[in-house]
Amino acid sequence: MSQLATFIDKKRQKKPILAMTHVVYGYPSVQESLDWMARLMEEGVDFIEVQFPFSDPVADGPSIVAACHRALEQKLDVDTCLSQLGKLAKDFPESRIVLMSYLNPMYRFGLEKLAKRAAEENILGLILPDLPIEQSATYRTACEANNIDPVWLVTPATPKDRLTMLAGQASGFLYCVARSGVTGHSSHEGKSHERKSHEEKDQTNQLDDYLAEINSHANAPIGVGFGLRERSQIEQLTGKADIAILGSALLDAYNEGGQEAGIELIKMLFTK
Amino acid sequence: MKSENGFYGQYGGSYIPEILYSSQQQILQAFEEAKNDPEFLAELNKQWQQFSGRPTPLTFCENLTNHFGGAQIYLKREDLNHSGAHKMNNVIGQGLLVKRMGKKRVIAETGAGQHGIATALVAARLGLECTIYMGAKDIERQYPNVFWMKQLGATVVPVTTGAQTLRDALDEALRDWSSSHEESHYLIGTSCGCAPFPEMVAFFQSVIGNEVREQSVAQFGQFPDRLYACVGGGSNACGLFLPFLEDENVEMVGVEAGGKGLELGEHSIRLSHNLGQPGIAQGFATMFLQDDAGQLQETHSIAAGLDYVGVSPIIAHLAETGRVQMTYAMDDEVIEACTLLLKKEGIIPALESSHALAGAFKDAPNLPKESRIVINLSGRGDKDIFNVAKAVEDETFPQFLNDYLASYPTFPADNSHANKEQNA
Ligand SMILES: Cc1ncc(COP(=O)(O)O)c(C=O)c1O
């Protein structure tokens, strides 16, 4: 089993659902983002998902887009970022770090070099939402060679046969996007008739069915993200998913009230 | 030009978030069926003719030819399309495809507003809901187009992220599509984006070159020796060039925007001069203007329609293989070419198209007298009235604006607010 999946399995013996919290590297400054990551791991989050900013993050909503653009006002370097994350990984052995970015900055850095450097720094998983599995041969080989996991995404719009394929290919964990759209509160919300035409109860059932379907095929633990910001959502996922991924909601809290507000949100969502 | 699984050499492909996979597959299939369906093609031709006024003429420019004393100069008059640009060819095609797929809403990005207007026109005619994403800075620069889009019933959404121009508008259109893919079609305006968009837009634009094939033979008994087109996203260039790809004696020249200079941020030259670098963003692989860390960069052109950070994977590939030669024209050369066409031929060119003119005018004196060149006049210049007035330092224009403002009625604040809400 992959290092990441083993870690998840072990942690899940003790916890009904694990927390993965998202941080934009370099926002509002490199040091502040590193401090925030350290604080999160100090508080005991199981994972941090670190987003290396890209100028054109098309899968992200307004909060994360704004943070990425702000972060890019300074020059950011992938190699330095990996070294800094490596230090955090050493300091907090009870948590794990996965790196998320878009294809272009990673492609410029070199996908093979990325896998090698990530492994060296004990970054066990990589998430690239604009790299479809069909185009990923080199990347997958590089991840395999370095014993780290390329994390794939599935969505409610993924056709059944493709979902089966992706779930079968899953390594580390499978990232299940909870709903159509981009991360966080989206200015486009309400346009999808999925959400318009069904009642809340229906939605709950739909998500349950979707997760059950994924569970029946998945070769790896399941993480669920996009749009999580209420305790009831986390409760609903407990028992059906292994990891709840907290992104924009945490960033919004951080923007409102700094680290303290962020930690408060996490406690509100995850404390029994 | 047929792709290999969406790729043209190393460019193209489909690099989109997983949420868009099924919608992209649906378009792939719908386009494949439609382009082989005689009924669809008949309807397309009918709309091109009856709504957009095709075929557009091939115009011989005697005065310009004499002026340069070299090649015989012809213009393909895409400026005479309804909406005043070649953009209409694509929008009519995709609009009919939207109807075929049973979708109710279209989303589009626009820079100058030409594609936005063309999309709004077709949406109105086909009864589709229409949302246009436009950079807040472009809205400021191109308000007359925004005005017409709104009058046509479109919702124009100002994009305030990043540099607030075309690239950001495209990102935002993709984000909308990610949440609305079930009922919305992303009607991209140029031969960029994920497969099959480059191929599909090039297919709809190829009507330009196909007409030139017939018109050149009818008017001067052979194909042209050289073709010129400006290259923004690359759709008018694909449209003129691709039908001649197999005709090896026909040379092709693409002209990019040199802007104010060759420093990063001052121009939109992705292909000539090795200024762009291979990258993967906005759904596809091509040459992008980016820094060494892979962050996409700001671009500039006096012509908003050429002010784009990437370029069609088809053109990138043809430039790499040497089938298309790439060059560029600077802002001031473009104004000069525009002015010359006005004075010599009585035609008002778009500033985008004036890049193709500038590129061709540089070569024309040195080409043999019996050679014939066709320049794609992709659009008319009425939209550029403010920019050209500034560039030629017209003294009366500010006075006109002042007088106009002085006589403009003021509306009660709440009324104009309501209007904004409805269209925001
Ligand atoms: C008149 C005109 N020509 C050319 C272009 C550039 O686009 P493309 O390179 O796709 O033809 C535009 C884009 O807005 C345009 O309006």
XYZ file of C-alpha atoms and ligand atoms in Angstrom:
712
model
C 0.000 0.000 0.000
C 1.129 3.565 -0.631
C 2.685 5.535 2.223
C -0.221 7.957 2.174
C -2.929 5.280 2.202
C -1.144 3.462 5.035
C -0.993 6.670 7.043
C -4.696 7.302 6.456
C -5.672 3.771 7.446
C -3.680 3.981 10.627
C -5.115 7.345 11.624
C -8.629 6.245 10.827
C -8.372 3.519 13.521
C -8.581 6.347 16.027
C -10.643 9.003 14.250
C -13.953 8.735 12.413
C -12.953 11.356 9.851
C -9.649 13.082 9.152
C -9.150 16.770 8.471
C -7.233 18.140 5.512
C -6.820 21.879 5.600
C -5.776 23.961 2.628
C -3.210 26.759 2.654
C -2.062 28.942 -0.240
C 1.734 29.047 -0.224
C 2.977 32.647 -0.158
C -0.284 34.156 1.065
C -0.236 36.768 2.410
C 3.551 36.274 2.541
C 5.753 33.193 2.424
C 6.583 33.406 6.133
C 2.986 33.960 7.213
C 1.818 31.019 5.128
C 4.506 28.778 6.664
C 3.564 29.953 10.162
C -0.051 29.163 9.425
C 0.813 25.675 8.205
C 2.882 25.032 11.339
C 0.047 26.245 13.528
C -2.447 23.975 11.785
C -0.249 20.949 12.326
C 0.404 21.981 15.900
C -3.353 21.961 16.417
C -3.402 18.419 15.126
C -4.899 18.570 11.636
C -4.095 15.316 9.887
C -3.133 16.842 6.564
C -2.346 20.144 5.029
C -2.934 20.646 1.328
C -0.533 23.329 0.172
C -1.442 25.137 -3.023
C 1.483 26.479 -5.002
C -0.064 29.518 -6.743
C -0.611 29.799 -10.486
C -1.670 32.947 -12.322
C -4.692 31.249 -13.911
C -6.286 28.862 -11.405
C -9.405 27.870 -13.347
C -10.740 25.316 -10.864
C -10.754 27.819 -8.010
C -13.358 30.283 -6.793
C -12.926 33.932 -5.800
C -11.309 33.459 -2.347
C -8.511 31.197 -3.513
C -8.034 33.078 -6.801
C -7.542 36.333 -4.905
C -5.086 34.696 -2.492
C -3.072 33.188 -5.368
C -2.865 36.512 -7.184
C -1.846 38.270 -3.999
C 0.819 35.625 -3.336
C 2.184 36.019 -6.846
C 2.973 39.676 -6.232
C 6.210 38.217 -4.891
C 8.353 35.819 -6.882
C 7.664 32.253 -5.751
C 9.949 29.330 -6.365
C 8.849 25.692 -6.431
C 12.134 24.299 -5.186
C 12.291 26.656 -2.211
C 8.670 25.886 -1.413
C 9.403 22.145 -1.379
C 12.396 22.614 0.942
C 10.327 24.712 3.339
C 7.531 22.150 3.331
C 10.121 19.441 3.916
C 11.213 21.154 7.084
C 7.602 21.348 8.291
C 7.101 17.676 7.455
C 10.064 16.858 9.703
C 8.856 19.085 12.522
C 5.364 17.586 12.504
C 5.669 13.842 11.905
C 2.076 13.215 13.034
C 0.684 15.062 10.004
C 1.221 14.809 6.277
C 1.608 17.426 3.551
C 0.266 17.146 0.003
C 1.079 19.655 -2.702
C -1.563 21.036 -5.038
C -0.904 23.248 -8.019
C -1.795 23.653 -11.669
C 0.058 21.984 -14.455
C 1.987 24.898 -15.956
C 4.260 25.923 -13.080
C 4.938 22.253 -12.329
C 5.510 21.465 -15.990
C 8.025 24.307 -16.159
C 9.737 22.974 -13.046
C 9.714 19.486 -14.579
C 7.253 16.785 -13.541
C 9.983 14.210 -12.967
C 12.022 16.586 -10.884
C 8.859 17.510 -8.973
C 8.152 13.893 -8.027
C 11.752 13.350 -6.983
C 12.016 16.541 -4.931
C 8.595 16.007 -3.321
C 9.614 12.518 -2.241
C 12.902 13.845 -0.819
C 10.954 16.328 1.286
C 8.420 13.746 2.428
C 5.552 15.328 0.480
C 3.658 12.141 -0.201
C 0.909 13.269 -2.577
C 0.497 15.621 -5.521
C -2.743 17.127 -6.848
C -2.895 18.707 -10.317
C -6.537 19.413 -11.171
C -5.887 20.314 -14.816
C -3.890 17.209 -15.671
C -6.297 14.563 -16.955
C -5.310 10.969 -16.314
C -5.147 10.343 -20.074
C -2.192 12.730 -20.437
C -0.400 11.673 -17.299
C 1.890 8.793 -18.308
C 5.207 10.537 -17.530
C 3.902 12.013 -14.318
C 2.509 8.741 -13.063
C 5.719 6.896 -13.826
C 7.683 9.558 -11.978
C 5.387 9.360 -8.948
C 5.610 5.587 -8.912
C 9.388 5.626 -9.188
C 9.555 7.928 -6.167
C 6.894 6.141 -4.160
C 4.536 9.118 -3.879
C 0.887 9.350 -4.950
C -0.672 11.246 -7.830
C -4.107 12.107 -6.415
C -6.980 11.937 -8.950
C -10.266 13.765 -8.783
C -13.777 12.545 -9.467
C -16.885 14.704 -9.608
C -20.654 14.250 -9.588
C -20.536 14.868 -13.355
C -18.019 12.096 -14.014
C -19.695 9.357 -16.106
C -20.064 5.978 -14.377
C -17.513 4.051 -16.413
C -14.969 6.796 -16.016
C -15.645 6.986 -12.299
C -15.015 3.258 -12.048
C -11.765 3.679 -13.973
C -10.557 6.616 -11.876
C -11.544 4.955 -8.609
C -9.647 1.865 -9.708
C -6.562 3.947 -10.483
C -6.738 5.852 -7.208
C -3.584 5.945 -5.185
C -3.005 7.642 -1.856
C -6.580 8.823 -1.727
C -9.284 9.693 -4.213
C -10.333 13.342 -4.209
C -14.107 13.463 -4.566
C -15.425 16.843 -5.586
C -18.698 17.268 -3.714
C -20.497 19.439 -6.255
C -20.294 21.144 -9.639
C -18.362 24.381 -9.848
C -15.167 25.802 -8.467
C -13.798 25.876 -4.924
C -15.527 27.904 -2.257
C -18.423 30.290 -2.514
C -18.766 30.800 -6.188
C -20.196 33.796 -7.954
C -21.690 31.259 -10.345
C -23.628 29.372 -7.692
C -27.279 28.829 -8.339
C -26.862 28.443 -12.063
C -26.566 24.720 -11.974
C -30.015 23.219 -11.977
C -28.653 20.285 -10.038
C -28.791 22.505 -7.036
C -31.709 24.612 -8.119
C -34.235 21.935 -8.839
C -33.730 19.531 -5.981
C -34.550 19.863 -2.372
C -31.899 19.693 0.273
C -32.867 16.182 1.282
C -32.449 15.061 -2.304
C -29.019 16.591 -2.370
C -28.032 14.734 0.755
C -29.211 11.494 -0.795
C -27.405 12.291 -4.015
C -24.128 12.836 -2.218
C -24.652 9.606 -0.258
C -25.318 7.673 -3.465
C -22.332 9.240 -5.155
C -20.033 8.316 -2.265
C -21.469 4.802 -2.072
C -20.815 4.348 -5.777
C -17.241 5.583 -5.378
C -16.674 3.426 -2.294
C -17.717 0.332 -4.199
C -14.912 0.875 -6.718
C -12.231 2.784 -4.879
C -8.876 1.175 -4.263
C -7.879 3.911 -1.874
C -9.257 6.077 0.924
C -11.703 8.842 -0.003
C -11.352 12.560 0.540
C -14.262 14.935 -0.049
C -13.893 18.633 -0.763
C -15.416 21.709 -2.446
C -17.951 23.770 -0.592
C -17.522 22.299 2.908
C -18.189 24.919 5.583
C -20.848 23.551 7.950
C -20.602 21.043 10.757
C -23.628 19.179 9.386
C -21.720 18.559 6.159
C -18.826 16.977 8.026
C -21.257 14.880 10.080
C -22.900 13.685 6.913
C -19.560 12.578 5.508
C -18.477 10.711 8.626
C -18.540 6.988 7.953
C -18.717 7.530 4.194
C -15.428 9.276 3.580
C -12.006 9.185 5.205
C -10.983 12.811 4.841
C -12.926 16.067 4.809
C -11.052 18.766 2.880
C -11.442 22.313 4.062
C -10.371 24.983 1.591
C -12.055 28.306 0.932
C -14.059 28.319 4.154
C -10.808 28.212 6.111
C -9.275 30.901 3.936
C -12.355 33.092 4.443
C -12.101 32.613 8.213
C -8.373 33.383 8.122
C -9.056 36.542 6.127
C -11.684 37.624 8.642
C -9.902 36.857 11.864
C -6.441 35.449 11.231
C -5.143 32.161 12.632
C -7.471 32.242 15.649
C -10.600 32.433 13.517
C -9.273 29.631 11.342
C -8.588 27.357 14.293
C -11.992 28.157 15.754
C -13.642 27.072 12.501
C -11.718 23.806 12.482
C -12.707 23.098 16.086
C -16.324 23.910 15.350
C -16.318 21.543 12.361
C -14.283 18.630 13.681
C -14.439 18.469 17.483
C -16.709 15.699 18.707
C -7.036 20.494 -40.028
C -7.596 17.163 -38.380
C -5.943 16.718 -35.023
C -4.476 13.567 -33.582
C -6.675 12.996 -30.610
C -6.874 16.749 -30.120
C -3.143 17.314 -30.640
C -1.296 19.199 -33.360
C 2.260 18.029 -32.879
C 2.994 18.815 -29.238
C 0.251 21.460 -28.979
C -3.455 21.292 -28.224
C -4.974 18.486 -26.184
C -7.461 18.809 -23.388
C -6.298 19.898 -19.943
C -9.474 20.752 -18.102
C -10.763 20.173 -14.586
C -12.456 16.797 -14.269
C -15.854 18.463 -13.728
C -15.889 19.509 -17.407
C -15.052 16.094 -18.806
C -18.564 15.018 -19.827
C -19.477 18.405 -21.323
C -16.289 18.381 -23.348
C -17.069 14.859 -24.559
C -20.562 15.962 -25.487
C -19.207 18.787 -27.652
C -16.672 16.456 -29.218
C -19.408 14.079 -30.235
C -21.927 16.723 -31.292
C -19.353 18.442 -33.493
C -18.235 15.169 -35.051
C -21.829 14.364 -35.977
C -22.762 17.879 -37.070
C -19.873 18.386 -39.440
C -20.865 15.220 -41.286
C -24.570 16.010 -41.337
C -25.688 17.551 -44.662
C -28.706 19.135 -42.981
C -26.566 20.916 -40.402
C -24.162 22.116 -43.087
C -27.037 23.373 -45.228
C -28.437 25.331 -42.287
C -24.973 26.695 -41.507
C -24.541 27.909 -45.080
C -27.980 29.438 -45.068
C -27.298 31.368 -41.861
C -23.869 32.464 -43.063
C -25.509 33.820 -46.183
C -28.770 35.227 -44.885
C -27.657 36.506 -41.506
C -24.019 37.416 -42.058
C -24.003 38.310 -45.751
C -21.577 35.667 -47.026
C -19.809 35.167 -49.307
C -17.648 38.185 -48.579
C -15.871 39.731 -51.575
C -12.246 39.422 -52.608
C -11.308 43.028 -53.424
C -8.436 44.004 -55.721
C -6.567 47.087 -54.430
C -5.241 48.820 -57.524
C -4.037 51.970 -55.800
C -2.116 50.123 -53.126
C -0.609 47.813 -55.717
C 0.622 50.817 -57.722
C 1.772 52.525 -54.550
C 4.116 49.682 -53.612
C 4.968 48.677 -57.166
C 5.328 45.002 -56.253
C 2.825 42.224 -55.662
C -0.810 42.631 -56.659
C -2.741 43.161 -53.474
C -6.150 41.651 -52.717
C -8.199 41.898 -49.566
C -10.531 39.195 -48.269
C -13.336 41.315 -46.914
C -14.313 39.701 -43.617
C -15.065 43.238 -42.450
C -18.268 42.967 -44.457
C -19.681 40.257 -42.228
C -22.623 41.162 -40.044
C -21.100 42.496 -36.786
C -18.095 43.677 -38.798
C -15.688 40.817 -38.254
C -14.952 37.191 -39.069
C -16.028 36.319 -35.499
C -19.548 35.850 -36.895
C -18.583 32.728 -38.889
C -17.701 30.845 -35.726
C -20.527 32.161 -33.615
C -23.158 31.128 -36.136
C -21.627 27.650 -36.310
C -21.403 27.124 -32.560
C -24.821 28.712 -32.045
C -26.387 26.087 -34.304
C -24.460 23.395 -32.442
C -25.844 24.680 -29.137
C -29.379 24.312 -30.492
C -28.510 20.826 -31.664
C -27.244 19.861 -28.213
C -30.399 21.297 -26.646
C -28.582 23.738 -24.367
C -30.261 26.969 -23.362
C -27.452 29.276 -22.423
C -24.121 30.400 -23.840
C -21.095 31.785 -22.024
C -18.361 33.674 -23.838
C -15.187 35.589 -23.082
C -14.357 38.730 -24.944
C -11.410 41.123 -25.109
C -12.294 43.920 -27.489
C -15.937 42.997 -27.383
C -16.116 41.819 -30.998
C -16.691 38.208 -30.047
C -19.007 39.332 -27.256
C -21.166 41.272 -29.674
C -21.173 38.472 -32.229
C -22.219 36.019 -29.502
C -24.932 38.362 -28.222
C -26.294 38.817 -31.752
C -26.561 35.101 -32.379
C -27.920 34.389 -28.902
C -30.673 36.940 -29.511
C -31.511 35.388 -32.840
C -31.507 31.809 -31.537
C -33.317 32.634 -28.300
C -30.420 31.668 -26.016
C -29.558 33.168 -22.667
C -26.165 34.863 -22.947
C -23.475 35.758 -20.395
C -20.337 37.560 -21.524
C -17.206 37.747 -19.363
C -15.069 40.770 -20.019
C -12.101 42.167 -18.125
C -13.009 45.278 -16.154
C -10.179 47.148 -17.897
C -11.431 46.087 -21.317
C -14.919 47.250 -20.376
C -13.454 50.681 -19.718
C -11.538 50.657 -23.008
C -14.360 49.292 -25.150
C -17.554 50.600 -23.623
C -19.468 51.036 -26.918
C -19.316 47.272 -27.487
C -20.458 46.629 -23.921
C -23.368 48.959 -24.514
C -24.500 46.990 -27.552
C -24.103 43.630 -25.835
C -26.420 44.827 -23.079
C -28.915 46.238 -25.546
C -28.931 42.847 -27.252
C -30.019 41.303 -23.961
C -26.728 39.801 -22.864
C -25.464 39.926 -19.294
C -21.993 41.440 -19.262
C -19.961 40.412 -16.226
C -16.924 42.566 -15.427
C -13.957 40.402 -14.427
C -11.928 42.047 -11.701
C -9.325 39.360 -11.036
C -5.720 39.474 -12.254
C -4.947 42.000 -14.952
C -8.686 42.346 -15.700
C -8.289 41.612 -19.405
C -9.009 38.818 -21.896
C -6.995 36.086 -20.161
C -8.872 36.666 -16.911
C -12.176 36.750 -18.781
C -11.353 33.360 -20.285
C -10.534 31.919 -16.831
C -13.814 33.244 -15.477
C -15.806 31.832 -18.406
C -14.261 28.423 -17.663
C -15.267 28.784 -14.009
C -18.841 29.609 -14.963
C -18.868 26.608 -17.290
C -17.665 24.398 -14.417
C -20.792 25.238 -12.439
C -23.258 25.488 -15.315
C -22.082 22.807 -17.745
C -25.387 20.981 -17.741
C -27.349 23.722 -19.426
C -24.636 26.036 -20.745
C -22.258 25.915 -23.676
C -18.932 27.689 -23.559
C -18.835 29.530 -26.870
C -15.136 30.249 -27.207
C -14.231 33.010 -29.647
C -11.021 31.772 -31.185
C -9.249 28.565 -32.123
C -7.858 28.013 -28.629
C -9.015 26.088 -25.568
C -9.427 22.358 -25.001
C -10.167 19.952 -27.838
C -12.290 20.101 -29.913
C -12.522 23.904 -29.750
C -9.419 24.708 -31.854
C -10.502 22.291 -34.565
C -14.140 23.330 -34.415
C -13.498 27.073 -34.588
C -11.002 26.519 -37.413
C -13.624 24.433 -39.213
C -16.235 27.188 -39.002
C -13.700 29.845 -40.011
C -12.437 27.828 -42.974
C -15.288 29.265 -44.995
C -12.902 32.224 -45.480
C -10.190 30.244 -47.245
C -12.659 28.077 -49.079
C -14.210 31.172 -50.623
C -10.780 32.568 -51.495
C -9.973 29.350 -53.357
C -12.962 29.858 -55.634
C -12.702 33.622 -55.881
C -8.993 33.667 -56.717
C -9.441 31.158 -59.515
C -12.445 33.086 -60.828
C -10.740 36.474 -60.621
C -7.172 35.710 -61.657
C -7.118 32.106 -62.747
C -4.969 30.650 -59.959
C -4.472 30.445 -56.224
C -2.746 33.367 -54.485
C 1.031 33.191 -53.999
C 0.967 34.462 -50.451
C -1.623 34.810 -47.710
C -1.455 37.211 -44.757
C -3.497 37.186 -41.562
C -3.132 38.721 -38.146
C -2.798 36.236 -35.296
C -4.492 36.883 -31.979
C -5.988 33.601 -30.858
C -5.497 32.508 -34.452
C -9.002 31.951 -35.782
C -8.995 34.254 -38.808
C -5.541 32.955 -39.724
C -6.713 29.329 -39.449
C -9.754 30.260 -41.505
C -7.743 31.692 -44.376
C -4.763 29.332 -44.234
C -6.078 25.836 -43.554
C -7.936 25.331 -46.842
C -4.605 25.992 -48.634
C -2.456 23.774 -46.431
C -1.914 21.109 -49.083
C -1.171 23.673 -51.801
C 2.539 23.891 -51.296
C 3.046 26.897 -53.553
C 0.807 29.039 -51.400
C 2.928 30.755 -48.755
C 1.395 31.860 -45.485
C 2.376 34.634 -43.152
C 0.935 35.203 -39.691
C 1.375 38.636 -38.107
C 1.447 39.027 -34.329
C 1.155 42.180 -32.251
C 4.556 43.737 -31.529
C 2.890 46.345 -29.352
C 5.226 48.959 -27.944
C 8.400 46.878 -27.820
C 9.892 43.457 -27.270
C 10.068 43.589 -23.458
C 7.789 41.096 -21.689
C 4.491 42.888 -21.051
C 4.830 45.310 -23.970
C 3.712 42.973 -26.764
C 1.708 39.863 -27.642
C 4.334 37.990 -29.666
C 4.069 34.334 -28.792
C 5.544 32.690 -31.853
C 7.895 34.900 -33.822
C 11.269 35.774 -32.334
C 11.154 32.939 -29.754
C 9.429 35.135 -27.213
C 6.859 32.573 -26.062
C 7.562 29.312 -24.249
C 5.677 26.023 -24.393
C 3.134 25.744 -21.632
C -0.165 24.202 -20.615
C -2.921 26.484 -19.358
C -6.530 27.509 -19.999
C -7.275 23.972 -21.134
C -4.602 23.391 -23.764
C -0.915 23.236 -24.617
C 0.595 25.976 -26.746
C 3.209 28.720 -26.718
C 2.433 31.140 -23.900
C 3.994 34.384 -22.767
C 5.166 33.424 -19.297
C 8.007 33.908 -16.871
C 10.561 31.211 -16.088
C 8.386 29.990 -13.199
C 5.476 29.254 -15.536
C 3.289 32.177 -14.470
C 1.417 33.680 -17.416
C 2.317 37.296 -18.105
C 0.630 40.510 -19.122
C 0.446 41.340 -22.811
C -0.118 44.501 -24.802
C -1.384 45.511 -28.202
C -3.064 48.583 -29.568
C -5.569 46.070 -30.943
C -7.472 44.540 -28.039
C -8.319 41.490 -30.151
C -4.642 40.523 -30.444
C -3.862 41.122 -26.783
C -3.785 37.452 -25.728
C -1.202 35.415 -23.853
C -1.592 32.152 -25.779
C -2.208 31.224 -29.385
C -4.010 28.558 -31.384
C -2.261 25.188 -31.078
C -2.860 24.795 -34.817
C -0.903 27.944 -35.657
C 1.771 27.096 -33.059
C 2.253 23.746 -34.772
C 2.265 25.157 -38.321
C 4.768 27.805 -37.248
C 6.989 25.157 -35.685
C 6.949 23.012 -38.825
C 7.657 26.093 -40.930
C 4.454 25.858 -42.966
C 3.395 29.269 -41.681
C 5.944 32.069 -41.321
C 5.434 34.285 -38.335
C 6.252 37.956 -38.070
C 4.995 40.915 -36.073
C 4.006 44.556 -36.509
C 4.475 47.335 -33.974
C 1.650 49.619 -32.800
C 2.896 52.601 -34.828
C 3.371 50.567 -38.014
C -0.176 49.363 -37.572
C -1.608 52.872 -37.412
C 0.402 53.742 -40.512
C -0.958 50.745 -42.426
C -4.484 51.564 -41.291
C -4.152 55.159 -42.467
C -2.752 54.073 -45.805
C -5.665 51.757 -46.499
C -8.132 54.510 -45.594
C -6.503 56.991 -47.962
C -5.711 54.672 -50.867
C -8.684 52.326 -50.964
C -11.531 53.868 -48.987
C -11.732 50.959 -46.557
C -11.703 51.316 -42.761
C -9.793 48.343 -41.294
C -9.890 47.066 -37.726
C -6.621 47.609 -35.880
C -6.285 43.829 -35.558
C -6.522 43.427 -39.316
C -4.162 46.375 -39.784
C -1.421 44.122 -38.402
C -1.903 41.820 -41.390
C -1.801 44.909 -43.635
C 1.405 46.149 -42.013
C 3.048 42.724 -42.402
C 2.055 42.511 -46.066
C 3.008 46.117 -46.869
C 6.553 45.402 -45.691
C 6.883 42.547 -48.185
C 4.825 43.907 -51.094
C 7.462 46.156 -52.742
C 9.937 43.271 -52.840
C 7.603 40.719 -54.376
C 7.407 40.136 -58.149
C 4.833 42.235 -60.025
C 2.990 39.162 -61.262
C 2.630 37.671 -57.766
C -0.652 37.968 -55.954
C -1.148 38.277 -52.244
C -4.368 38.017 -50.265
C -4.598 39.832 -46.945
C -7.355 38.813 -44.570
C -9.177 41.976 -43.598
C -10.656 40.267 -40.554
C -12.746 43.212 -39.383
C -13.819 46.765 -39.940
C -12.470 49.650 -37.908
C -15.537 51.525 -36.726
C -15.056 50.053 -33.252
C -11.554 51.574 -33.109
C -12.716 55.154 -33.577
C -11.515 56.247 -30.110
C -8.123 54.567 -30.360
C -7.421 55.741 -33.890
C -8.503 59.286 -33.055
C -5.980 59.263 -30.215
C -3.242 57.707 -32.332
C -3.604 60.192 -35.204
C -3.877 62.992 -32.623
C -7.162 64.277 -33.942
C -7.690 67.665 -32.355
C -11.458 67.962 -32.625
C -12.283 64.626 -31.035
C -11.972 65.780 -27.397
C -14.152 68.769 -28.209
C -16.768 66.452 -29.650
C -16.672 64.308 -26.494
C -16.966 67.354 -24.250
C -19.905 68.724 -26.191
C -21.545 65.346 -26.212
C -21.141 65.002 -22.461
C -22.458 68.505 -21.867
C -25.631 67.660 -23.750
C -26.033 64.182 -22.262
C -29.113 64.046 -20.031
C -28.490 62.959 -16.430
C -30.634 60.176 -15.088
C -31.903 59.797 -11.523
C -29.296 57.774 -9.620
C -31.624 54.917 -8.599
C -32.771 54.422 -12.174
C -29.284 53.938 -13.550
C -28.584 51.660 -10.601
C -31.521 49.409 -11.470
C -30.257 49.224 -15.008
C -26.853 48.169 -13.762
C -28.215 45.454 -11.500
C -30.143 43.925 -14.311
C -27.134 43.807 -16.551
C -24.353 43.218 -14.078
C -11.308 42.102 -36.274
C -10.531 41.086 -35.529
N -9.502 40.478 -36.136
C -8.755 39.561 -35.510
C -9.002 39.215 -34.198
C -8.083 38.240 -33.538
O -8.632 36.969 -33.330
P -8.172 35.731 -34.185
O -6.679 35.672 -34.143
O -8.823 34.587 -33.482
O -8.673 35.876 -35.556
C -10.073 39.810 -33.521
C -10.380 39.449 -32.120
O -11.127 40.051 -31.408
C -10.852 40.769 -34.218
O -11.873 41.370 -33.603
